[in-house]
PDB file of C-alpha atoms in Angstrom:
ATOM      1  CA  MET A   1      -0.028  -0.175   0.229  1.00 50.00           C
ATOM      2  CA  GLY A   2       1.301   3.686  -1.204  1.00 68.00           C
ATOM      3  CA  THR A   3       1.430   6.401   0.906  1.00 86.00           C
ATOM      4  CA  ARG A   4      -1.784   8.775   1.779  1.00 87.00           C
ATOM      5  CA  GLU A   5      -1.463  11.006  -1.206  1.00 87.00           C
ATOM      6  CA  GLU A   6      -0.686   8.022  -3.542  1.00 90.00           C
ATOM      7  CA  GLU A   7      -3.429   6.675  -2.310  1.00 93.00           C
ATOM      8  CA  GLN A   8      -5.947   9.985  -3.123  1.00 94.00           C
ATOM      9  CA  GLU A   9      -4.189   9.971  -6.509  1.00 92.00           C
ATOM     10  CA  ALA A  10      -5.562   6.936  -7.040  1.00 93.00           C
ATOM     11  CA  LEU A  11      -9.369   7.270  -6.241  1.00 95.00           C
ATOM     12  CA  ALA A  12      -9.165  10.701  -7.522  1.00 95.00           C
ATOM     13  CA  VAL A  13      -7.767   9.028 -11.016  1.00 94.00           C
ATOM     14  CA  ARG A  14     -10.835   6.477  -9.973  1.00 95.00           C
ATOM     15  CA  ALA A  15     -13.341   8.673  -9.438  1.00 95.00           C
ATOM     16  CA  ALA A  16     -12.551  11.480 -12.671  1.00 94.00           C
ATOM     17  CA  ALA A  17     -13.665   8.470 -14.423  1.00 94.00           C
ATOM     18  CA  GLY A  18     -17.190   8.083 -13.004  1.00 94.00           C
ATOM     19  CA  ASP A  19     -16.394   5.460  -9.946  1.00 94.00           C
ATOM     20  CA  GLY A  20     -18.921   6.906  -7.421  1.00 94.00           C
ATOM     21  CA  SER A  21     -17.581   4.618  -4.277  1.00 96.00           C
ATOM     22  CA  ALA A  22     -13.538   6.233  -5.441  1.00 96.00           C
ATOM     23  CA  LEU A  23     -15.450   9.481  -5.689  1.00 96.00           C
ATOM     24  CA  ASN A  24     -17.054   9.024  -1.000  1.00 96.00           C
ATOM     25  CA  GLU A  25     -13.606   7.000  -0.197  1.00 96.00           C
ATOM     26  CA  LEU A  26     -11.405  10.152  -1.751  1.00 96.00           C
ATOM     27  CA  LEU A  27     -14.044  12.566   0.253  1.00 97.00           C
ATOM     28  CA  ALA A  28     -13.810  10.570   3.766  1.00 96.00           C
ATOM     29  CA  SER A  29      -9.686  10.350   3.375  1.00 96.00           C
ATOM     30  CA  ILE A  30      -9.407  14.336   2.123  1.00 96.00           C
ATOM     31  CA  GLN A  31     -11.673  16.065   4.155  1.00 96.00           C
ATOM     32  CA  PRO A  32      -9.707  16.572   7.383  1.00 95.00           C
ATOM     33  CA  ASN A  33      -7.342  17.863   5.316  1.00 92.00           C
ATOM     34  CA  VAL A  34      -9.302  20.362   3.522  1.00 94.00           C
ATOM     35  CA  LEU A  35     -11.024  21.821   6.654  1.00 94.00           C
ATOM     36  CA  ARG A  36      -7.371  21.612   8.696  1.00 91.00           C
ATOM     37  CA  ARG A  37      -6.096  24.186   4.857  1.00 88.00           C
ATOM     38  CA  CYS A  38      -9.575  26.032   4.673  1.00 89.00           C
ATOM     39  CA  ALA A  39      -8.588  27.757   8.330  1.00 87.00           C
ATOM     40  CA  ARG A  40      -5.412  28.086   7.292  1.00 83.00           C
ATOM     41  CA  PHE A  41      -7.349  31.221   5.545  1.00 81.00           C
ATOM     42  CA  LEU A  42     -10.542  32.221   7.613  1.00 81.00           C
ATOM     43  CA  PRO A  43     -10.191  32.295  11.012  1.00 73.00           C
ATOM     44  CA  CYS A  44     -13.149  31.314  12.564  1.00 81.00           C
ATOM     45  CA  TYR A  45     -13.475  28.084  13.155  1.00 84.00           C
ATOM     46  CA  GLN A  46     -17.188  27.816  12.276  1.00 87.00           C
ATOM     47  CA  ASP A  47     -15.939  29.765   8.953  1.00 86.00           C
ATOM     48  CA  ALA A  48     -13.538  27.452   7.770  1.00 88.00           C
ATOM     49  CA  GLU A  49     -16.057  24.327   8.414  1.00 92.00           C
ATOM     50  CA  GLU A  50     -18.396  26.717   6.166  1.00 90.00           C
ATOM     51  CA  ALA A  51     -16.053  26.860   3.514  1.00 91.00           C
ATOM     52  CA  CYS A  52     -14.441  22.801   3.827  1.00 95.00           C
ATOM     53  CA  GLN A  53     -18.643  21.708   3.316  1.00 94.00           C
ATOM     54  CA  ASP A  54     -17.974  24.022   0.348  1.00 93.00           C
ATOM     55  CA  VAL A  55     -14.843  22.870  -0.499  1.00 95.00           C
ATOM     56  CA  LEU A  56     -16.047  19.287  -0.240  1.00 96.00           C
ATOM     57  CA  LEU A  57     -19.317  20.158  -2.614  1.00 95.00           C
ATOM     58  CA  GLN A  58     -16.970  22.090  -4.999  1.00 95.00           C
ATOM     59  CA  VAL A  59     -14.911  18.287  -5.191  1.00 96.00           C
ATOM     60  CA  ALA A  60     -18.116  16.395  -6.404  1.00 96.00           C
ATOM     61  CA  ARG A  61     -19.039  18.081  -8.366  1.00 95.00           C
ATOM     62  CA  ASN A  62     -15.682  18.890 -10.532  1.00 94.00           C
ATOM     63  CA  ILE A  63     -14.071  15.576 -10.635  1.00 95.00           C
ATOM     64  CA  GLY A  64     -15.185  15.016 -13.809  1.00 93.00           C
ATOM     65  CA  SER A  65     -12.242  18.270 -14.760  1.00 90.00           C
ATOM     66  CA  PHE A  66      -9.706  16.644 -12.739  1.00 89.00           C
ATOM     67  CA  GLN A  67      -7.244  15.644 -16.229  1.00 82.00           C
ATOM     68  CA  GLY A  68      -4.460  14.266 -13.856  1.00 79.00           C
ATOM     69  CA  ARG A  69      -2.154  17.459 -15.664  1.00 78.00           C
ATOM     70  CA  SER A  70      -1.327  17.990 -12.266  1.00 79.00           C
ATOM     71  CA  LYS A  71      -1.526  16.228  -9.179  1.00 87.00           C
ATOM     72  CA  PHE A  72      -4.388  15.865  -7.125  1.00 92.00           C
ATOM     73  CA  SER A  73      -3.418  17.473  -4.472  1.00 88.00           C
ATOM     74  CA  THR A  74      -2.712  20.348  -5.972  1.00 86.00           C
ATOM     75  CA  TRP A  75      -5.521  20.879  -7.906  1.00 89.00           C
ATOM     76  CA  LEU A  76      -7.075  20.300  -4.224  1.00 92.00           C
ATOM     77  CA  HIS A  77      -5.412  23.303  -3.166  1.00 88.00           C
ATOM     78  CA  VAL A  78      -6.622  25.681  -6.233  1.00 85.00           C
ATOM     79  CA  ILE A  79     -10.220  24.370  -4.945  1.00 90.00           C
ATOM     80  CA  ILE A  80      -9.337  25.060  -1.091  1.00 90.00           C
ATOM     81  CA  ALA A  81      -7.819  28.025  -1.909  1.00 86.00           C
ATOM     82  CA  ASN A  82     -10.831  30.013  -3.745  1.00 85.00           C
ATOM     83  CA  GLY A  83     -13.914  28.297  -1.496  1.00 88.00           C
ATOM     84  CA  SER A  84     -11.940  29.580   1.101  1.00 86.00           C
ATOM     85  CA  ARG A  85     -11.459  33.376  -0.054  1.00 84.00           C
ATOM     86  CA  GLN A  86     -15.205  32.866  -1.497  1.00 86.00           C
ATOM     87  CA  THR A  87     -16.132  32.079   2.064  1.00 86.00           C
ATOM     88  CA  TYR A  88     -14.406  35.142   3.340  1.00 83.00           C
ATOM     89  CA  ARG A  89     -15.944  37.143   0.274  1.00 81.00           C
ATOM     90  CA  SER A  90     -20.177  35.529   1.110  1.00 84.00           C
ATOM     91  CA  LEU A  91     -19.573  36.254   5.049  1.00 78.00           C
ATOM     92  CA  LYS A  92     -18.586  40.136   4.333  1.00 78.00           C
ATOM     93  CA  ARG A  93     -21.235  40.587   2.602  1.00 79.00           C
ATOM     94  CA  ARG A  94     -23.630  39.402   5.005  1.00 76.00           C
ATOM     95  CA  ALA A  95     -21.739  41.140   7.634  1.00 73.00           C
ATOM     96  CA  ALA A  96     -22.345  44.405   5.861  1.00 73.00           C
ATOM     97  CA  GLU A  97     -26.159  43.247   5.156  1.00 75.00           C
ATOM     98  CA  GLN A  98     -26.332  42.893   8.989  1.00 69.00           C
ATOM     99  CA  SER A  99     -25.031  46.065   9.619  1.00 65.00           C
ATOM    100  CA  HIS A 100     -27.449  47.796   7.542  1.00 59.00           C
ATOM    101  CA  ALA A 101     -30.322  45.827   9.634  1.00 57.00           C
ATOM    102  CA  GLU A 102     -32.970  46.996  12.009  1.00 47.00           C
ATOM    103  CA  ALA A 103     -31.441  45.527  15.294  1.00 47.00           C
ATOM    104  CA  PRO A 104     -27.531  44.798  14.778  1.00 46.00           C
ATOM    105  CA  VAL A 105     -26.155  41.408  15.744  1.00 45.00           C
ATOM    106  CA  ASP A 106     -22.632  42.114  18.442  1.00 44.00           C
ATOM    107  CA  VAL A 107     -20.423  40.123  17.309  1.00 46.00           C
ATOM    108  CA  PRO A 108     -16.853  40.474  18.384  1.00 42.00           C
ATOM    109  CA  ASP A 109     -14.575  41.252  15.539  1.00 45.00           C
ATOM    110  CA  ALA A 110     -12.056  38.926  15.091  1.00 44.00           C
ATOM    111  CA  ARG A 111      -9.034  41.775  14.550  1.00 40.00           C
ATOM    112  CA  THR A 112      -9.672  43.354  18.202  1.00 40.00           C
ATOM    113  CA  THR A 113      -9.761  39.610  19.418  1.00 37.00           C
ATOM    114  CA  SER A 114      -6.425  38.069  18.185  1.00 38.00           C
ATOM    115  CA  VAL A 115      -3.500  39.026  15.917  1.00 40.00           C
ATOM    116  CA  ILE A 116      -3.386  36.478  14.264  1.00 44.00           C
ATOM    117  CA  ALA A 117      -7.219  36.100  12.820  1.00 47.00           C
ATOM    118  CA  GLY A 118      -6.791  39.960  11.972  1.00 50.00           C
ATOM    119  CA  SER A 119      -3.888  39.422   9.512  1.00 65.00           C
ATOM    120  CA  ARG A 120      -5.307  36.685   7.623  1.00 67.00           C
ATOM    121  CA  LEU A 121      -8.284  38.664   7.622  1.00 70.00           C
ATOM    122  CA  ASP A 122      -6.189  41.837   6.181  1.00 78.00           C
ATOM    123  CA  LEU A 123      -4.804  39.123   3.952  1.00 78.00           C
ATOM    124  CA  LEU A 124      -7.882  38.411   2.529  1.00 79.00           C
ATOM    125  CA  ASP A 125      -9.052  41.682   1.772  1.00 82.00           C
ATOM    126  CA  ALA A 126      -5.559  42.447   0.478  1.00 83.00           C
ATOM    127  CA  LEU A 127      -6.039  39.463  -1.876  1.00 81.00           C
ATOM    128  CA  GLU A 128      -9.264  40.753  -2.740  1.00 82.00           C
ATOM    129  CA  GLN A 129      -7.825  44.327  -3.568  1.00 85.00           C
ATOM    130  CA  LEU A 130      -5.170  42.441  -6.140  1.00 83.00           C
ATOM    131  CA  GLU A 131      -7.926  40.251  -7.641  1.00 83.00           C
ATOM    132  CA  GLY A 132     -10.026  43.566  -8.511  1.00 81.00           C
ATOM    133  CA  ARG A 133      -6.216  45.337 -10.135  1.00 84.00           C
ATOM    134  CA  ARG A 134      -4.550  41.883 -10.763  1.00 88.00           C
ATOM    135  CA  ALA A 135      -6.084  39.099 -10.946  1.00 84.00           C
ATOM    136  CA  GLU A 136      -3.503  36.953 -12.389  1.00 91.00           C
ATOM    137  CA  LEU A 137      -1.102  37.658  -9.548  1.00 90.00           C
ATOM    138  CA  VAL A 138      -3.314  36.306  -6.747  1.00 87.00           C
ATOM    139  CA  ALA A 139      -3.570  32.645  -7.668  1.00 87.00           C
ATOM    140  CA  PRO A 140       0.572  32.128  -7.550  1.00 89.00           C
ATOM    141  CA  MET A 141       0.751  34.178  -4.797  1.00 88.00           C
ATOM    142  CA  VAL A 142      -1.767  32.179  -2.421  1.00 84.00           C
ATOM    143  CA  LEU A 143      -0.678  28.750  -4.166  1.00 84.00           C
ATOM    144  CA  ARG A 144       3.426  29.489  -2.920  1.00 85.00           C
ATOM    145  CA  ASP A 145       2.593  31.674   0.500  1.00 81.00           C
ATOM    146  CA  ILE A 146      -0.628  29.839   1.592  1.00 76.00           C
ATOM    147  CA  CYS A 147      -0.669  26.171   0.398  1.00 76.00           C
ATOM    148  CA  GLN A 148       2.457  25.841   0.405  1.00 78.00           C
ATOM    149  CA  LEU A 149       3.070  24.890  -3.115  1.00 82.00           C
ATOM    150  CA  ASP A 150       6.549  24.610  -4.603  1.00 87.00           C
ATOM    151  CA  TYR A 151       7.629  26.720  -7.772  1.00 92.00           C
ATOM    152  CA  LYS A 152       7.424  23.950 -10.055  1.00 91.00           C
ATOM    153  CA  GLU A 153       3.838  22.652  -8.902  1.00 87.00           C
ATOM    154  CA  ILE A 154       2.811  25.746  -9.456  1.00 89.00           C
ATOM    155  CA  ALA A 155       4.004  26.151 -12.782  1.00 91.00           C
ATOM    156  CA  LEU A 156       2.765  22.931 -13.545  1.00 87.00           C
ATOM    157  CA  HIS A 157      -0.969  23.746 -12.507  1.00 82.00           C
ATOM    158  CA  LEU A 158      -1.097  26.773 -13.868  1.00 86.00           C
ATOM    159  CA  GLY A 159       0.306  26.291 -16.985  1.00 88.00           C
ATOM    160  CA  ILE A 160       3.097  28.962 -17.193  1.00 93.00           C
ATOM    161  CA  PRO A 161       7.026  28.422 -16.954  1.00 95.00           C
ATOM    162  CA  GLU A 162       8.397  28.646 -13.462  1.00 95.00           C
ATOM    163  CA  GLY A 163       9.982  32.176 -13.966  1.00 95.00           C
ATOM    164  CA  THR A 164       6.896  33.808 -15.166  1.00 95.00           C
ATOM    165  CA  VAL A 165       5.359  32.007 -11.344  1.00 94.00           C
ATOM    166  CA  LYS A 166       7.880  33.412  -9.759  1.00 94.00           C
ATOM    167  CA  SER A 167       7.769  37.006 -11.190  1.00 95.00           C
ATOM    168  CA  ARG A 168       4.055  36.952 -10.970  1.00 93.00           C
ATOM    169  CA  ILE A 169       4.785  35.767  -6.565  1.00 91.00           C
ATOM    170  CA  HIS A 170       7.288  38.805  -6.558  1.00 92.00           C
ATOM    171  CA  GLN A 171       4.739  41.414  -7.894  1.00 93.00           C
ATOM    172  CA  ALA A 172       1.544  40.089  -5.587  1.00 90.00           C
ATOM    173  CA  ARG A 173       3.802  40.341  -2.795  1.00 89.00           C
ATOM    174  CA  GLY A 174       4.746  43.788  -2.998  1.00 89.00           C
ATOM    175  CA  HIS A 175       0.603  44.655  -4.122  1.00 88.00           C
ATOM    176  CA  VAL A 176      -0.229  42.942  -0.542  1.00 84.00           C
ATOM    177  CA  ARG A 177       2.443  44.866   0.692  1.00 85.00           C
ATOM    178  CA  GLU A 178       1.572  48.085  -0.159  1.00 86.00           C
ATOM    179  CA  TYR A 179      -2.047  47.551   0.589  1.00 83.00           C
ATOM    180  CA  LEU A 180      -1.190  46.213   4.274  1.00 77.00           C
ATOM    181  CA  VAL A 181       1.187  48.783   5.287  1.00 79.00           C
ATOM    182  CA  ALA A 182      -1.174  51.778   3.689  1.00 78.00           C
ATOM    183  CA  GLY A 183      -4.116  49.955   5.943  1.00 65.00           C
ATOM    184  CA  LEU A 184      -1.888  50.389   9.387  1.00 54.00           C
TER     185      LEU A 184
END
C-alpha cells in the first residue's frame, strides 16, 4: 500500500472516471486536511467548517474535470484557496447586510480578539483588492504562500513557466505589502 497522497491520487483518477465509491472514499479521506487548510484562511472555526463543506461539494461536482495534468493535491489546493476566499467574501457581504439591519447583532470583531485572525482577514482583504486590479497575480501567491506548493507544482498547474510564477509572486507580494502598510 502506498502513501496517503498516492492513495488519494489513485482515488481521484477513479472518481474522475465516474467511480462513485472512489469519490465517496476520496471525500472522506481529504475532509480533515481540507478543514485544516480552510482554517489557514479563515480565523473562525465555524467559517472554516462552512468553507470545508463548500470545497468538498466543489470536489464532488467537479471531479470529472480533474485531468491529472497536475497532482490531485495541487488541484485540491486551488479549490480550497478559491473556496475559502469565496466563503470570506460571502461572510463579508452578509456582515455588511446585517450592519444595515434594524437591530445589529453584537459580534466581536476578530481583528480585535486575535492578532493572527486580524492578519488573516487583512491578507484576504488585500488579496480581494489585488484580484480586482491584477487577478493573474493572486493564484501564484496563494498557492505558494498559503498552500505552500513549490514553484514547479504551481507552474505545472497554472500552465506557465516557472520564471513567470516567481515574477508574479514577487509582484503580488509587493502589492499586498503596499495594501497592508497603507491599512496600518
